[in-house]
């Protein structure tokens, strides 16, 4: 019986991890939306190859954003609130990304339960569909998270 309960908990956690990595937007449509983001952001791989954008330096590199702890891109000066959100456990997934890009300051204030929290991003994506599409586009350019990696992450979460 203990085995069944443990297996059920593991599968539940794996399902949650896989859902957290699910992308529902349209990457092709997101490419056009990303043109608005490229004034500040770039998607450049680990070798420095620019995959999207124009080497913008106002915002952080968005390569490998899915599952990344917020506020951790090397050599980028984040707001204190974004670093605090990362330290509090914010790892980028579609739902949080969509909420953030539609209202960066509002998202941080709610996430941190701090009415004084502020981010550096001033631009807001107006439409939820556009936000989902641009997330799908950015994720399509990054390294893929294997299903086994998601299940391993879920197992670690349920073990702690």
CSV table of N, CA and C in Angstrom, one decimal:
chain,number,residue,atom,x,y,z
A,1,UNK,N,0.8,-1.2,0.0
A,1,UNK,CA,0.0,0.0,0.0
A,1,UNK,C,0.9,1.3,0.0
A,2,UNK,N,2.0,1.2,0.8
A,2,UNK,CA,2.9,2.4,0.8
A,2,UNK,C,3.5,2.6,-0.6
A,3,UNK,N,3.8,1.6,-1.3
A,3,UNK,CA,4.3,1.7,-2.7
A,3,UNK,C,3.3,2.4,-3.6
A,4,UNK,N,2.1,2.1,-3.5
A,4,UNK,CA,1.0,2.7,-4.3
A,4,UNK,C,0.9,4.2,-4.0
A,5,UNK,N,0.9,4.5,-2.7
A,5,UNK,CA,0.8,5.9,-2.3
A,5,UNK,C,2.0,6.7,-2.8
A,6,UNK,N,3.2,6.1,-2.6
A,6,UNK,CA,4.4,6.8,-3.1
A,6,UNK,C,4.4,7.0,-4.6
A,7,UNK,N,4.0,6.0,-5.3
A,7,UNK,CA,3.9,6.1,-6.8
A,7,UNK,C,2.9,7.1,-7.2
A,8,UNK,N,1.8,7.2,-6.5
A,8,UNK,CA,0.8,8.2,-6.8
A,8,UNK,C,1.3,9.6,-6.6
A,9,UNK,N,2.0,9.8,-5.5
A,9,UNK,CA,2.6,11.1,-5.2
A,9,UNK,C,3.6,11.5,-6.3
A,10,UNK,N,4.5,10.5,-6.7
A,10,UNK,CA,5.5,10.8,-7.7
A,10,UNK,C,4.8,11.1,-9.0
A,11,UNK,N,3.8,10.4,-9.4
A,11,UNK,CA,3.1,10.7,-10.7
A,11,UNK,C,2.4,12.0,-10.7
A,12,UNK,N,1.8,12.4,-9.5
A,12,UNK,CA,1.2,13.7,-9.4
A,12,UNK,C,2.2,14.8,-9.6
A,13,UNK,N,3.4,14.6,-8.9
A,13,UNK,CA,4.4,15.6,-9.0
A,13,UNK,C,5.0,15.7,-10.4
A,14,UNK,N,5.1,14.5,-11.1
A,14,UNK,CA,5.6,14.5,-12.5
A,14,UNK,C,4.6,15.2,-13.4
A,15,UNK,N,3.3,15.0,-13.2
A,15,UNK,CA,2.3,15.7,-14.0
A,15,UNK,C,2.3,17.2,-13.8
A,16,UNK,N,2.5,17.6,-12.6
A,16,UNK,CA,2.6,19.0,-12.3
A,16,UNK,C,3.9,19.6,-13.0
A,17,UNK,N,5.0,18.9,-12.9
A,17,UNK,CA,6.2,19.4,-13.6
A,17,UNK,C,6.0,19.5,-15.1
A,18,UNK,N,5.4,18.5,-15.6
A,18,UNK,CA,5.2,18.5,-17.1
A,18,UNK,C,4.2,19.6,-17.5
A,19,UNK,N,3.2,19.8,-16.7
A,19,UNK,CA,2.3,20.9,-16.9
A,19,UNK,C,3.0,22.3,-16.9
A,20,UNK,N,4.0,22.4,-15.9
A,20,UNK,CA,4.7,23.6,-15.8
A,20,UNK,C,5.6,23.9,-17.0
A,21,UNK,N,5.9,22.9,-17.7
A,21,UNK,CA,6.8,23.0,-18.9
A,21,UNK,C,5.9,23.1,-20.2
A,22,UNK,N,4.6,22.9,-20.1
A,22,UNK,CA,3.7,23.0,-21.3
A,22,UNK,C,3.7,24.4,-21.8
A,23,UNK,N,3.8,24.5,-23.2
A,23,UNK,CA,3.7,25.7,-23.9
A,23,UNK,C,2.5,25.7,-24.8
A,24,UNK,N,1.6,26.7,-24.6
A,24,UNK,CA,0.3,26.6,-25.4
A,24,UNK,C,0.2,27.6,-26.5
A,25,UNK,N,1.2,28.6,-26.5
A,25,UNK,CA,1.2,29.6,-27.5
A,25,UNK,C,1.6,29.1,-28.9
A,26,UNK,N,1.5,30.0,-29.9
A,26,UNK,CA,1.9,29.8,-31.3
A,26,UNK,C,3.2,30.4,-31.5
A,27,UNK,N,4.3,29.6,-31.6
A,27,UNK,CA,5.7,30.2,-31.8
A,27,UNK,C,5.8,31.0,-33.0
A,28,UNK,N,5.2,30.6,-34.1
A,28,UNK,CA,5.3,31.4,-35.4
A,28,UNK,C,4.6,32.8,-35.2
A,29,UNK,N,3.5,32.9,-34.5
A,29,UNK,CA,2.9,34.2,-34.2
A,29,UNK,C,3.7,35.0,-33.2
A,30,UNK,N,4.4,34.3,-32.3
A,30,UNK,CA,5.2,34.9,-31.3
A,30,UNK,C,6.4,35.6,-31.9
A,31,UNK,N,6.9,35.1,-33.0
A,31,UNK,CA,8.1,35.7,-33.6
A,31,UNK,C,7.8,37.1,-34.0
A,32,UNK,N,6.6,37.4,-34.5
A,32,UNK,CA,6.2,38.8,-34.9
A,32,UNK,C,6.1,39.7,-33.6
A,33,UNK,N,5.6,39.1,-32.6
A,33,UNK,CA,5.4,39.8,-31.3
A,33,UNK,C,6.8,40.2,-30.7
A,34,UNK,N,7.7,39.2,-30.9
A,34,UNK,CA,9.0,39.4,-30.3
A,34,UNK,C,9.8,40.6,-30.9
A,35,UNK,N,9.4,41.0,-32.1
A,35,UNK,CA,10.0,42.2,-32.7
A,35,UNK,C,9.9,43.4,-31.7
A,36,UNK,N,8.8,43.5,-31.0
A,36,UNK,CA,8.6,44.6,-30.1
A,36,UNK,C,9.5,44.4,-28.9
A,37,UNK,N,9.9,43.2,-28.5
A,37,UNK,CA,10.7,42.9,-27.4
A,37,UNK,C,12.2,43.1,-27.7
A,38,UNK,N,12.5,43.0,-29.0
A,38,UNK,CA,13.9,43.0,-29.4
A,38,UNK,C,14.7,44.3,-29.2
A,39,UNK,N,13.9,45.4,-29.0
A,39,UNK,CA,14.6,46.7,-28.7
A,39,UNK,C,15.4,46.6,-27.4
A,40,UNK,N,14.9,45.7,-26.5
A,40,UNK,CA,15.6,45.6,-25.1
A,40,UNK,C,16.2,44.2,-24.9
A,41,UNK,N,15.6,43.2,-25.5
A,41,UNK,CA,16.0,41.8,-25.3
A,41,UNK,C,16.6,41.1,-26.5
A,42,UNK,N,17.5,40.1,-26.2
A,42,UNK,CA,18.0,39.3,-27.2
A,42,UNK,C,17.8,37.8,-26.7
A,43,UNK,N,17.8,36.9,-27.7
A,43,UNK,CA,17.9,35.5,-27.4
A,43,UNK,C,19.2,35.0,-28.0
A,44,UNK,N,20.2,34.8,-27.2
A,44,UNK,CA,21.5,34.4,-27.7
A,44,UNK,C,21.9,33.1,-26.9
A,45,UNK,N,22.3,32.1,-27.7
A,45,UNK,CA,22.7,30.8,-27.1
A,45,UNK,C,24.0,30.9,-26.3
A,46,UNK,N,24.3,29.7,-25.7
A,46,UNK,CA,25.5,29.7,-24.8
A,46,UNK,C,26.8,30.0,-25.5
A,47,UNK,N,26.8,29.8,-26.9
A,47,UNK,CA,28.0,30.1,-27.7
A,47,UNK,C,28.0,31.6,-28.1
A,48,UNK,N,27.0,32.3,-27.8
A,48,UNK,CA,26.9,33.7,-28.1
A,48,UNK,C,26.3,34.0,-29.5
A,49,UNK,N,25.7,33.0,-30.1
A,49,UNK,CA,25.0,33.2,-31.4
A,49,UNK,C,23.6,33.8,-31.1
A,50,UNK,N,23.4,34.9,-31.8
A,50,UNK,CA,22.1,35.6,-31.7
A,50,UNK,C,21.0,34.9,-32.5
A,51,UNK,N,20.0,34.4,-31.8
A,51,UNK,CA,18.9,33.6,-32.4
A,51,UNK,C,17.8,34.5,-32.7
A,52,UNK,N,17.6,35.6,-31.9
A,52,UNK,CA,16.5,36.5,-32.1
A,52,UNK,C,16.9,37.8,-31.4
A,53,UNK,N,16.4,38.9,-32.0
A,53,UNK,CA,16.7,40.2,-31.4
A,53,UNK,C,17.9,40.8,-32.0
A,54,UNK,N,18.3,42.0,-31.5
A,54,UNK,CA,19.4,42.7,-32.0
A,54,UNK,C,20.5,43.0,-31.0
A,55,UNK,N,20.8,42.0,-30.1
A,55,UNK,CA,21.8,42.2,-29.1
A,55,UNK,C,21.4,43.3,-28.1
A,56,UNK,N,20.1,43.4,-27.8
A,56,UNK,CA,19.6,44.4,-26.9
A,56,UNK,C,20.2,44.1,-25.5
A,57,UNK,N,20.6,45.2,-24.8
A,57,UNK,CA,21.2,45.1,-23.5
A,57,UNK,C,20.4,45.7,-22.4
A,58,UNK,N,19.2,46.3,-22.7
A,58,UNK,CA,18.4,46.9,-21.7
A,58,UNK,C,17.8,45.8,-20.8
A,59,UNK,N,17.4,44.7,-21.4
A,59,UNK,CA,16.8,43.6,-20.7
A,59,UNK,C,17.7,42.4,-20.8
A,60,UNK,N,17.4,41.4,-20.0
A,60,UNK,CA,18.3,40.2,-19.9
A,60,UNK,C,18.1,39.3,-21.2
A,61,UNK,N,19.1,38.5,-21.5
A,61,UNK,CA,19.0,37.5,-22.5
A,61,UNK,C,17.9,36.5,-22.1
A,62,UNK,N,17.1,36.2,-23.0
A,62,UNK,CA,15.9,35.3,-22.8
A,62,UNK,C,16.1,33.9,-23.2
A,63,UNK,N,17.4,33.5,-23.6
A,63,UNK,CA,17.7,32.1,-23.9
A,63,UNK,C,17.5,31.2,-22.7
A,64,UNK,N,16.8,30.1,-22.9
A,64,UNK,CA,16.7,29.2,-21.8
A,64,UNK,C,15.8,29.6,-20.7
A,65,UNK,N,14.8,30.5,-21.0
A,65,UNK,CA,14.0,31.1,-19.9
A,65,UNK,C,13.2,30.1,-19.2
A,66,UNK,N,12.7,29.1,-19.9
A,66,UNK,CA,11.7,28.1,-19.3
A,66,UNK,C,12.4,27.3,-18.2
A,67,UNK,N,11.9,27.4,-17.0
A,67,UNK,CA,12.5,26.8,-15.8
A,67,UNK,C,13.6,27.5,-15.1
A,68,UNK,N,14.0,28.6,-15.7
A,68,UNK,CA,15.1,29.4,-15.1
A,68,UNK,C,14.6,30.2,-13.9
A,69,UNK,N,15.4,30.2,-12.9
A,69,UNK,CA,15.1,31.0,-11.7
A,69,UNK,C,15.2,32.5,-12.1
A,70,UNK,N,14.2,33.2,-11.7
A,70,UNK,CA,14.1,34.7,-12.1
A,70,UNK,C,15.2,35.4,-11.5
A,71,UNK,N,15.7,36.4,-12.2
A,71,UNK,CA,16.7,37.3,-11.7
A,71,UNK,C,18.1,36.7,-11.6
A,72,UNK,N,18.5,35.8,-12.5
A,72,UNK,CA,19.7,35.1,-12.4
A,72,UNK,C,20.6,35.1,-13.6
A,73,UNK,N,20.3,35.9,-14.7
A,73,UNK,CA,21.1,35.9,-15.8
A,73,UNK,C,22.4,36.7,-15.4
A,74,UNK,N,23.5,36.0,-15.7
A,74,UNK,CA,24.8,36.6,-15.3
A,74,UNK,C,25.0,38.0,-16.0
A,75,UNK,N,25.7,38.9,-15.3
A,75,UNK,CA,26.0,40.2,-15.8
A,75,UNK,C,24.8,41.1,-16.2
A,76,UNK,N,23.7,40.8,-15.6
A,76,UNK,CA,22.5,41.7,-15.8
A,76,UNK,C,22.1,42.2,-14.5
A,77,UNK,N,21.9,43.5,-14.4
A,77,UNK,CA,21.5,44.2,-13.1
A,77,UNK,C,20.0,44.2,-13.0
A,78,UNK,N,19.5,43.3,-12.3
A,78,UNK,CA,18.0,43.2,-12.0
A,78,UNK,C,17.6,44.1,-10.9
A,79,UNK,N,16.3,44.4,-10.9
A,79,UNK,CA,15.8,45.2,-9.7
A,79,UNK,C,15.9,44.3,-8.5
A,80,UNK,N,15.9,44.9,-7.3
A,80,UNK,CA,15.9,44.1,-6.1
A,80,UNK,C,14.7,43.2,-6.0
A,81,UNK,N,13.6,43.7,-6.5
A,81,UNK,CA,12.3,42.9,-6.4
A,81,UNK,C,12.5,41.6,-7.2
A,82,UNK,N,13.1,41.7,-8.4
A,82,UNK,CA,13.2,40.5,-9.3
A,82,UNK,C,14.1,39.5,-8.7
A,83,UNK,N,15.2,40.0,-8.1
A,83,UNK,CA,16.2,39.1,-7.4
A,83,UNK,C,15.5,38.4,-6.2
A,84,UNK,N,14.7,39.2,-5.5
A,84,UNK,CA,14.0,38.6,-4.3
A,84,UNK,C,13.0,37.6,-4.8
A,85,UNK,N,12.3,37.8,-5.9
A,85,UNK,CA,11.3,36.9,-6.4
A,85,UNK,C,12.0,35.6,-6.8
A,86,UNK,N,13.2,35.6,-7.4
A,86,UNK,CA,13.9,34.4,-7.7
A,86,UNK,C,14.3,33.7,-6.4
A,87,UNK,N,14.8,34.4,-5.4
A,87,UNK,CA,15.2,33.8,-4.2
A,87,UNK,C,14.0,33.2,-3.4
A,88,UNK,N,12.8,33.8,-3.7
A,88,UNK,CA,11.6,33.2,-3.1
A,88,UNK,C,11.0,32.0,-3.9
A,89,UNK,N,11.7,31.6,-5.0
A,89,UNK,CA,11.3,30.4,-5.7
A,89,UNK,C,10.7,30.6,-7.1
A,90,UNK,N,10.7,31.9,-7.6
A,90,UNK,CA,10.1,32.1,-8.9
A,90,UNK,C,11.0,31.5,-10.0
A,91,UNK,N,10.4,30.5,-10.7
A,91,UNK,CA,11.1,29.9,-11.9
A,91,UNK,C,10.1,30.1,-13.0
A,92,UNK,N,10.6,30.6,-14.1
A,92,UNK,CA,9.8,31.0,-15.2
A,92,UNK,C,9.1,29.8,-15.9
A,93,UNK,N,7.8,30.0,-16.0
A,93,UNK,CA,6.9,29.0,-16.8
A,93,UNK,C,6.0,29.9,-17.5
A,94,UNK,N,5.2,29.3,-18.4
A,94,UNK,CA,4.3,30.1,-19.2
A,94,UNK,C,3.3,31.0,-18.4
A,95,UNK,N,2.7,30.4,-17.4
A,95,UNK,CA,1.7,31.2,-16.6
A,95,UNK,C,2.3,32.4,-16.0
A,96,UNK,N,3.5,32.3,-15.3
A,96,UNK,CA,4.1,33.4,-14.7
A,96,UNK,C,4.7,34.4,-15.7
A,97,UNK,N,5.2,33.9,-16.8
A,97,UNK,CA,5.8,34.8,-17.8
A,97,UNK,C,4.6,35.6,-18.4
A,98,UNK,N,3.5,35.0,-18.7
A,98,UNK,CA,2.4,35.7,-19.3
A,98,UNK,C,1.9,36.8,-18.3
A,99,UNK,N,1.7,36.5,-17.0
A,99,UNK,CA,1.3,37.4,-16.0
A,99,UNK,C,2.3,38.6,-15.9
A,100,UNK,N,3.6,38.2,-15.9
A,100,UNK,CA,4.6,39.2,-15.7
A,100,UNK,C,4.7,40.2,-16.9
A,101,UNK,N,4.7,39.7,-18.1
A,101,UNK,CA,4.9,40.7,-19.2
A,101,UNK,C,3.6,41.5,-19.4
A,102,UNK,N,2.5,41.1,-18.9
A,102,UNK,CA,1.3,41.9,-19.0
A,102,UNK,C,1.3,43.0,-18.0
A,103,UNK,N,1.9,42.8,-16.9
A,103,UNK,CA,2.0,43.9,-15.8
A,103,UNK,C,3.2,43.6,-14.9
A,104,UNK,N,4.4,43.9,-15.3
A,104,UNK,CA,5.6,43.6,-14.6
A,104,UNK,C,5.5,44.0,-13.1
A,105,UNK,N,5.2,45.2,-12.8
A,105,UNK,CA,5.2,45.7,-11.4
A,105,UNK,C,4.1,45.0,-10.6
A,106,UNK,N,2.9,45.0,-11.2
A,106,UNK,CA,1.8,44.3,-10.5
A,106,UNK,C,2.1,42.9,-10.2
A,107,UNK,N,2.7,42.2,-11.1
A,107,UNK,CA,3.1,40.8,-10.9
A,107,UNK,C,4.1,40.6,-9.7
A,108,UNK,N,5.1,41.5,-9.7
A,108,UNK,CA,6.1,41.4,-8.6
A,108,UNK,C,5.5,41.7,-7.3
A,109,UNK,N,4.6,42.7,-7.3
A,109,UNK,CA,4.0,43.1,-6.0
A,109,UNK,C,3.1,42.0,-5.5
A,110,UNK,N,2.4,41.3,-6.4
A,110,UNK,CA,1.5,40.2,-5.9
A,110,UNK,C,2.4,39.0,-5.5
A,111,UNK,N,3.4,38.7,-6.3
A,111,UNK,CA,4.2,37.5,-6.0
A,111,UNK,C,4.9,37.7,-4.7
A,112,UNK,N,5.4,38.9,-4.4
A,112,UNK,CA,6.2,39.1,-3.2
A,112,UNK,C,5.3,39.6,-2.0
A,113,UNK,N,4.0,39.9,-2.3
A,113,UNK,CA,3.2,40.4,-1.3
A,113,UNK,C,3.8,41.7,-0.7
A,114,UNK,N,4.3,42.6,-1.6
A,114,UNK,CA,5.0,43.8,-1.2
A,114,UNK,C,4.5,44.9,-2.2
A,115,UNK,N,3.7,45.9,-1.6
A,115,UNK,CA,3.2,46.9,-2.5
A,115,UNK,C,4.2,47.9,-3.0
A,116,UNK,N,5.5,47.8,-2.5
A,116,UNK,CA,6.5,48.7,-2.9
A,116,UNK,C,7.4,48.0,-4.0
A,117,UNK,N,7.2,46.8,-4.2
A,117,UNK,CA,8.1,46.0,-5.2
A,117,UNK,C,7.9,46.7,-6.6
A,118,UNK,N,9.1,46.8,-7.3
A,118,UNK,CA,9.1,47.4,-8.6
A,118,UNK,C,10.1,46.6,-9.5
A,119,UNK,N,9.8,46.4,-10.7
A,119,UNK,CA,10.7,45.8,-11.6
A,119,UNK,C,11.3,46.9,-12.5
A,120,UNK,N,12.2,46.5,-13.4
A,120,UNK,CA,12.8,47.5,-14.3
A,120,UNK,C,12.0,47.6,-15.7
A,121,UNK,N,11.2,46.5,-16.0
A,121,UNK,CA,10.6,46.4,-17.3
A,121,UNK,C,9.4,47.4,-17.3
A,122,UNK,N,9.4,48.3,-18.2
A,122,UNK,CA,8.3,49.3,-18.3
A,122,UNK,C,7.3,48.9,-19.4
A,123,UNK,N,7.7,48.1,-20.4
A,123,UNK,CA,6.8,47.7,-21.5
A,123,UNK,C,5.8,46.7,-21.0
A,124,UNK,N,4.6,46.7,-21.5
A,124,UNK,CA,3.6,45.7,-21.2
A,124,UNK,C,3.1,45.1,-22.5
A,125,UNK,N,3.0,43.8,-22.5
A,125,UNK,CA,2.3,43.1,-23.6
A,125,UNK,C,0.8,43.2,-23.3
A,126,UNK,N,0.1,43.7,-24.3
A,126,UNK,CA,-1.4,44.0,-24.0
A,126,UNK,C,-2.2,42.8,-24.0
A,127,UNK,N,-2.0,41.8,-24.9
A,127,UNK,CA,-2.9,40.7,-25.0
A,127,UNK,C,-2.3,39.4,-24.4
A,128,UNK,N,-3.1,38.7,-23.8
A,128,UNK,CA,-2.7,37.4,-23.2
A,128,UNK,C,-2.2,36.4,-24.3
A,129,UNK,N,-2.9,36.4,-25.4
A,129,UNK,CA,-2.5,35.6,-26.5
A,129,UNK,C,-1.1,35.9,-27.1
A,130,UNK,N,-0.9,37.3,-27.2
A,130,UNK,CA,0.4,37.7,-27.6
A,130,UNK,C,1.5,37.3,-26.6
A,131,UNK,N,1.2,37.4,-25.4
A,131,UNK,CA,2.2,37.0,-24.3
A,131,UNK,C,2.5,35.5,-24.4
A,132,UNK,N,1.4,34.7,-24.6
A,132,UNK,CA,1.6,33.2,-24.7
A,132,UNK,C,2.4,32.9,-26.0
A,133,UNK,N,2.1,33.6,-27.1
A,133,UNK,CA,2.8,33.4,-28.3
A,133,UNK,C,4.3,33.7,-28.3
A,134,UNK,N,4.6,34.9,-27.6
A,134,UNK,CA,6.0,35.3,-27.5
A,134,UNK,C,6.8,34.3,-26.6
A,135,UNK,N,6.1,33.8,-25.6
A,135,UNK,CA,6.7,32.8,-24.7
A,135,UNK,C,7.0,31.5,-25.5
A,136,UNK,N,6.1,31.1,-26.3
A,136,UNK,CA,6.3,29.9,-27.1
A,136,UNK,C,7.4,30.1,-28.1
A,137,UNK,N,7.5,31.3,-28.7
A,137,UNK,CA,8.6,31.6,-29.6
A,137,UNK,C,10.0,31.6,-28.9
A,138,UNK,N,10.1,32.2,-27.7
A,138,UNK,CA,11.3,32.2,-27.0
A,138,UNK,C,11.7,30.8,-26.6
A,139,UNK,N,10.8,30.1,-26.1
A,139,UNK,CA,11.1,28.7,-25.6
A,139,UNK,C,11.5,27.8,-26.8
A,140,UNK,N,10.9,28.1,-28.0
A,140,UNK,CA,11.3,27.3,-29.2
A,140,UNK,C,12.7,27.5,-29.6
A,141,UNK,N,13.3,28.6,-29.2
A,141,UNK,CA,14.7,28.9,-29.5
A,141,UNK,C,15.7,28.4,-28.5
A,142,UNK,N,15.2,28.0,-27.3
A,142,UNK,CA,16.1,27.6,-26.2
A,142,UNK,C,16.3,26.1,-26.2
A,143,UNK,N,17.1,25.7,-25.2
A,143,UNK,CA,17.3,24.3,-25.0
A,143,UNK,C,16.0,23.6,-24.6
A,144,UNK,N,15.8,22.4,-25.0
A,144,UNK,CA,14.6,21.7,-24.6
A,144,UNK,C,14.8,21.0,-23.3
A,145,UNK,N,13.7,21.0,-22.5
A,145,UNK,CA,13.7,20.3,-21.2
A,145,UNK,C,13.1,18.9,-21.5
A,146,UNK,N,13.9,17.9,-21.3
A,146,UNK,CA,13.5,16.6,-21.6
A,146,UNK,C,12.4,16.1,-20.6
A,147,UNK,N,11.5,15.3,-21.0
A,147,UNK,CA,10.4,14.8,-20.1
A,147,UNK,C,11.1,14.1,-18.9
A,148,UNK,N,12.2,13.4,-19.0
A,148,UNK,CA,12.8,12.8,-17.9
A,148,UNK,C,13.3,13.9,-16.9
A,149,UNK,N,13.8,15.0,-17.4
A,149,UNK,CA,14.2,16.1,-16.5
A,149,UNK,C,13.1,16.6,-15.7
A,150,UNK,N,11.9,16.8,-16.3
A,150,UNK,CA,10.7,17.3,-15.6
A,150,UNK,C,10.3,16.3,-14.5
A,151,UNK,N,10.3,15.0,-14.8
A,151,UNK,CA,10.0,14.0,-13.9
A,151,UNK,C,11.0,14.0,-12.7
A,152,UNK,N,12.3,14.1,-13.0
A,152,UNK,CA,13.3,14.2,-12.0
A,152,UNK,C,13.1,15.4,-11.1
A,153,UNK,N,12.8,16.5,-11.7
A,153,UNK,CA,12.5,17.7,-10.9
A,153,UNK,C,11.3,17.5,-10.0
A,154,UNK,N,10.3,16.8,-10.5
A,154,UNK,CA,9.1,16.6,-9.7
A,154,UNK,C,9.4,15.6,-8.5
A,155,UNK,N,10.3,14.6,-8.8
A,155,UNK,CA,10.7,13.7,-7.8
A,155,UNK,C,11.5,14.4,-6.7
A,156,UNK,N,12.3,15.3,-7.0
A,156,UNK,CA,13.1,16.1,-6.1
A,156,UNK,C,12.2,16.9,-5.2
A,157,UNK,N,11.2,17.6,-5.9
A,157,UNK,CA,10.2,18.4,-5.1
A,157,UNK,C,9.4,17.6,-4.1
A,158,UNK,N,9.0,16.4,-4.5
A,158,UNK,CA,8.1,15.6,-3.6
A,158,UNK,C,8.9,15.0,-2.5
A,159,UNK,N,10.3,14.8,-2.7
A,159,UNK,CA,11.1,14.2,-1.7
A,159,UNK,C,11.5,15.2,-0.6
A,160,UNK,N,11.4,16.5,-1.0
A,160,UNK,CA,11.8,17.5,0.0
A,160,UNK,C,10.6,18.1,0.8
